[in-house]
mmCIF file of C-alpha atoms in Angstrom:
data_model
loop_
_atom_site.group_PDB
_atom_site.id
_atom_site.type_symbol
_atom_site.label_atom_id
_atom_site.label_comp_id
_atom_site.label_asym_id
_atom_site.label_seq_id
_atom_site.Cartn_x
_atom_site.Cartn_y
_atom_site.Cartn_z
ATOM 1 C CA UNK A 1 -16.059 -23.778 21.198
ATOM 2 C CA UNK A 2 -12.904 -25.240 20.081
ATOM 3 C CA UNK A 3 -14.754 -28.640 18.292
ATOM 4 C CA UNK A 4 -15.803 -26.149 16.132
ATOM 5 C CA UNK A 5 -13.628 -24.635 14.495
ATOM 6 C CA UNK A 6 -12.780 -25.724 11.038
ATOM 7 C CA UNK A 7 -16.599 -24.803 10.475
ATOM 8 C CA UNK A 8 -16.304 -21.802 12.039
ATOM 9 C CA UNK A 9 -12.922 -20.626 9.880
ATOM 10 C CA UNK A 10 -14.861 -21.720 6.719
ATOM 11 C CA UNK A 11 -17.366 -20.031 7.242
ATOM 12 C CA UNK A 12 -15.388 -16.555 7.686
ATOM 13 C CA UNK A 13 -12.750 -17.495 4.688
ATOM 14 C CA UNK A 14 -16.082 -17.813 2.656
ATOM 15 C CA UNK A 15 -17.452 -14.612 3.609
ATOM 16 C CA UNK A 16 -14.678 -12.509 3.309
ATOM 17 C CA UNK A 17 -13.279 -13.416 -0.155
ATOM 18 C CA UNK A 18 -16.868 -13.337 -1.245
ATOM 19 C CA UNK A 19 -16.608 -10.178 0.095
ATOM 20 C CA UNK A 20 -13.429 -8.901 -1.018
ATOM 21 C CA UNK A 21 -14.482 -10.211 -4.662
ATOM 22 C CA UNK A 22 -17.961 -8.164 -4.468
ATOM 23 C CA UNK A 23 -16.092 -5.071 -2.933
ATOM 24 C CA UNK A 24 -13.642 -4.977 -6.631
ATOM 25 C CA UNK A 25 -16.589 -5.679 -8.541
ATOM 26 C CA UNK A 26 -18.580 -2.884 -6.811
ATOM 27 C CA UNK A 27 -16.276 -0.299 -7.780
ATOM 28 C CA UNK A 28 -16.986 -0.634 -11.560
ATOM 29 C CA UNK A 29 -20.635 0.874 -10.479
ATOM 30 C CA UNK A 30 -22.311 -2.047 -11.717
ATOM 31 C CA UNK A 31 -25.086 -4.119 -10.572
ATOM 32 C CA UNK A 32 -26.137 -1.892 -7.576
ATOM 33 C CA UNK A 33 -27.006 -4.437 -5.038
ATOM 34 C CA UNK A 34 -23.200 -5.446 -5.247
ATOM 35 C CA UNK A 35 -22.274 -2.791 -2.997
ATOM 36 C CA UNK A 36 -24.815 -3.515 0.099
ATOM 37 C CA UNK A 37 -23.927 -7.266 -0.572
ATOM 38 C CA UNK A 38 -20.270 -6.175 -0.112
ATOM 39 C CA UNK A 39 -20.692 -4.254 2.768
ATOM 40 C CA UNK A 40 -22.492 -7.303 4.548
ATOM 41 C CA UNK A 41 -20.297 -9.986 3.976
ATOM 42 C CA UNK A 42 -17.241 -8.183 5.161
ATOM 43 C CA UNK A 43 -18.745 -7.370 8.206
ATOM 44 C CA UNK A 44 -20.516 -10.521 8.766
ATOM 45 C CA UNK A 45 -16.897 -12.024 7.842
ATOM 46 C CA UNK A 46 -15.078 -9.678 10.009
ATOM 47 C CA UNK A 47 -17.510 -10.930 12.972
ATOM 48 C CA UNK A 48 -16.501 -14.288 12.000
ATOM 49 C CA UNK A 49 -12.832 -14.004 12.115
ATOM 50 C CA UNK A 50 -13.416 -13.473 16.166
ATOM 51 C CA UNK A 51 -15.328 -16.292 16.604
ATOM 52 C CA UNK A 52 -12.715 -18.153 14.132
ATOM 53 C CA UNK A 53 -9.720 -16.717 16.731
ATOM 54 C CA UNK A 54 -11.415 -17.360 20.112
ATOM 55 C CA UNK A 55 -12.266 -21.047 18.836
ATOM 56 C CA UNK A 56 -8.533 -20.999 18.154
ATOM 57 C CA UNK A 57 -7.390 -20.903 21.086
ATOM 58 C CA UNK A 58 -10.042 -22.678 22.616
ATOM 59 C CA UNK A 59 -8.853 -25.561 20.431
ATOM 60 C CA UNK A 60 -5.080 -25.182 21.066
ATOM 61 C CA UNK A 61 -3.675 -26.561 24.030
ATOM 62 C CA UNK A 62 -4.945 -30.182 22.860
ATOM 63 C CA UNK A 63 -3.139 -30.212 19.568
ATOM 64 C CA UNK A 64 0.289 -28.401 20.809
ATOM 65 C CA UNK A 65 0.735 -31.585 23.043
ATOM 66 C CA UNK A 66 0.837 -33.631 19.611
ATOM 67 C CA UNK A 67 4.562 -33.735 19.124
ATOM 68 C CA UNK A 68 6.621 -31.893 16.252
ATOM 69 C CA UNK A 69 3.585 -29.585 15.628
ATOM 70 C CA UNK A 70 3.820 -26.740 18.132
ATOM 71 C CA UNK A 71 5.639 -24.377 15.947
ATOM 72 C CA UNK A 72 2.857 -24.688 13.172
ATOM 73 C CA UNK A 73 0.176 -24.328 15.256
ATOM 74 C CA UNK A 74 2.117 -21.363 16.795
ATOM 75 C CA UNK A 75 2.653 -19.633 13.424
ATOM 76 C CA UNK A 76 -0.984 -20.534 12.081
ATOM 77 C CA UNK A 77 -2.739 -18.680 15.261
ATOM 78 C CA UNK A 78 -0.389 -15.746 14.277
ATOM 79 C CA UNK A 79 -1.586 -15.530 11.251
ATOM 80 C CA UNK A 80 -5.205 -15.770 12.916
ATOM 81 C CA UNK A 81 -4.517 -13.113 14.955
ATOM 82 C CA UNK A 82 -3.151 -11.008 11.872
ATOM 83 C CA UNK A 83 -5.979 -11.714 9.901
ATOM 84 C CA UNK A 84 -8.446 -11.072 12.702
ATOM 85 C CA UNK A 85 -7.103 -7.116 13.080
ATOM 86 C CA UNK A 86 -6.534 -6.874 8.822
ATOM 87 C CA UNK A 87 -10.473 -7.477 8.567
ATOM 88 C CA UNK A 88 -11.080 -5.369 11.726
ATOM 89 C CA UNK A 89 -9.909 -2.788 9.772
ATOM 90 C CA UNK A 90 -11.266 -3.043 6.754
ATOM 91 C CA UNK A 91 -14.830 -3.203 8.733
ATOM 92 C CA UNK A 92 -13.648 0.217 10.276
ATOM 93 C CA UNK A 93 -13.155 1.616 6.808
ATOM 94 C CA UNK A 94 -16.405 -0.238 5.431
ATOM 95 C CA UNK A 95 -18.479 1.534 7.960
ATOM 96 C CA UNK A 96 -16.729 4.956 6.975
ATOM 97 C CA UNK A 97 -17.305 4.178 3.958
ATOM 98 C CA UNK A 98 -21.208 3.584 5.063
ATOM 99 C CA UNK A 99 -21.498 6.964 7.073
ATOM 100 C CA UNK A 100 -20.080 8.677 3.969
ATOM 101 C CA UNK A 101 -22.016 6.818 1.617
ATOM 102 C CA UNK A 102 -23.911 10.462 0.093
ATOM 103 C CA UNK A 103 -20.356 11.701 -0.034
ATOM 104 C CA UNK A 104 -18.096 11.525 -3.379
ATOM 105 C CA UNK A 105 -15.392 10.752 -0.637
ATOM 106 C CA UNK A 106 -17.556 7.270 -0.044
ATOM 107 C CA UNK A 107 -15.707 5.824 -3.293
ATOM 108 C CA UNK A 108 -12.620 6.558 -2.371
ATOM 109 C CA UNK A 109 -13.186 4.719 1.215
ATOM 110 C CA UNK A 110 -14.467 1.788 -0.556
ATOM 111 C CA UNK A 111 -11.254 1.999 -2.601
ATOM 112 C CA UNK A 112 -9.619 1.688 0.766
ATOM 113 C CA UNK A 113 -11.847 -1.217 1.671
ATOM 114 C CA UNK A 114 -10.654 -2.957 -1.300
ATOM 115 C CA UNK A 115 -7.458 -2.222 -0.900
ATOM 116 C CA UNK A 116 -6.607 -3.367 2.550
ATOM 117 C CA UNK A 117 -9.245 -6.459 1.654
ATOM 118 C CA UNK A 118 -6.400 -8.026 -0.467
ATOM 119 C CA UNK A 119 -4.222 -7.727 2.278
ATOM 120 C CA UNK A 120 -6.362 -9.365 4.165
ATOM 121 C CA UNK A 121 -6.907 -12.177 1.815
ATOM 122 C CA UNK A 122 -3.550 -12.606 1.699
ATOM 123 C CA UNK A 123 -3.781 -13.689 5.496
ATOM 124 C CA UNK A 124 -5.984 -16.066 5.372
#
């Protein structure tokens, strides 16, 4: 799984700021299908940032043994990892957010989603 992935990274930095973006945007209330849109492309993206991690590692050990660049790829799989667990938990609070979605307290979680979001665009 390694080959893959720069695609597979792509594909979850593109879903998540998408998602991040829609997740601000939703909060003003405005268009409505924002929201679900938001909601599925953090979670899709959060799904993505595990397959991004274990190709990762799968890719590694080949490009530590080019020399002068085993500290960089140390530091970027950190950041992988840290990424990976920001997004985990802004799925957790994304799915709170779901199960309390007939509750005023549902704005407030996807406050939190939005929140912790920018952290985890930071990350990546």
């Amino acid at each position: 799984m390694g080959a893959f992935h720069p695609q597979v990274v792509h594909f979850a930095v593109a879903l998540l700021v998408v998602g991040v973006g829609f997740r601000l945007v939703s909060l003003l209330g405005r268009p409505a299908w924002i929201g679900p849109a938001a909601a599925a492309l953090l979670l899709g993206g959060t799904l993505a940032t595990f397959a991004a991690v274990k190709s990762g590692d799968d890719a590694h050990g080949p490009v530590e043994r080019i020399p002068g660049v085993r500290s960089v790829v140390v530091e970027h799989e950190e950041w992988a990892h840290q990424t990976r667990n920001v997004f985990g938990a802004v799925a957790l609070l994304e799915l709170i957010a779901l199960a309390l979605r007939k509750s005023p307290k549902a704005k407030l979680a996807h406050v939190a989603v939005a929140v912790v979001g920018l952290f985890g665009v930071y990350s990546l």
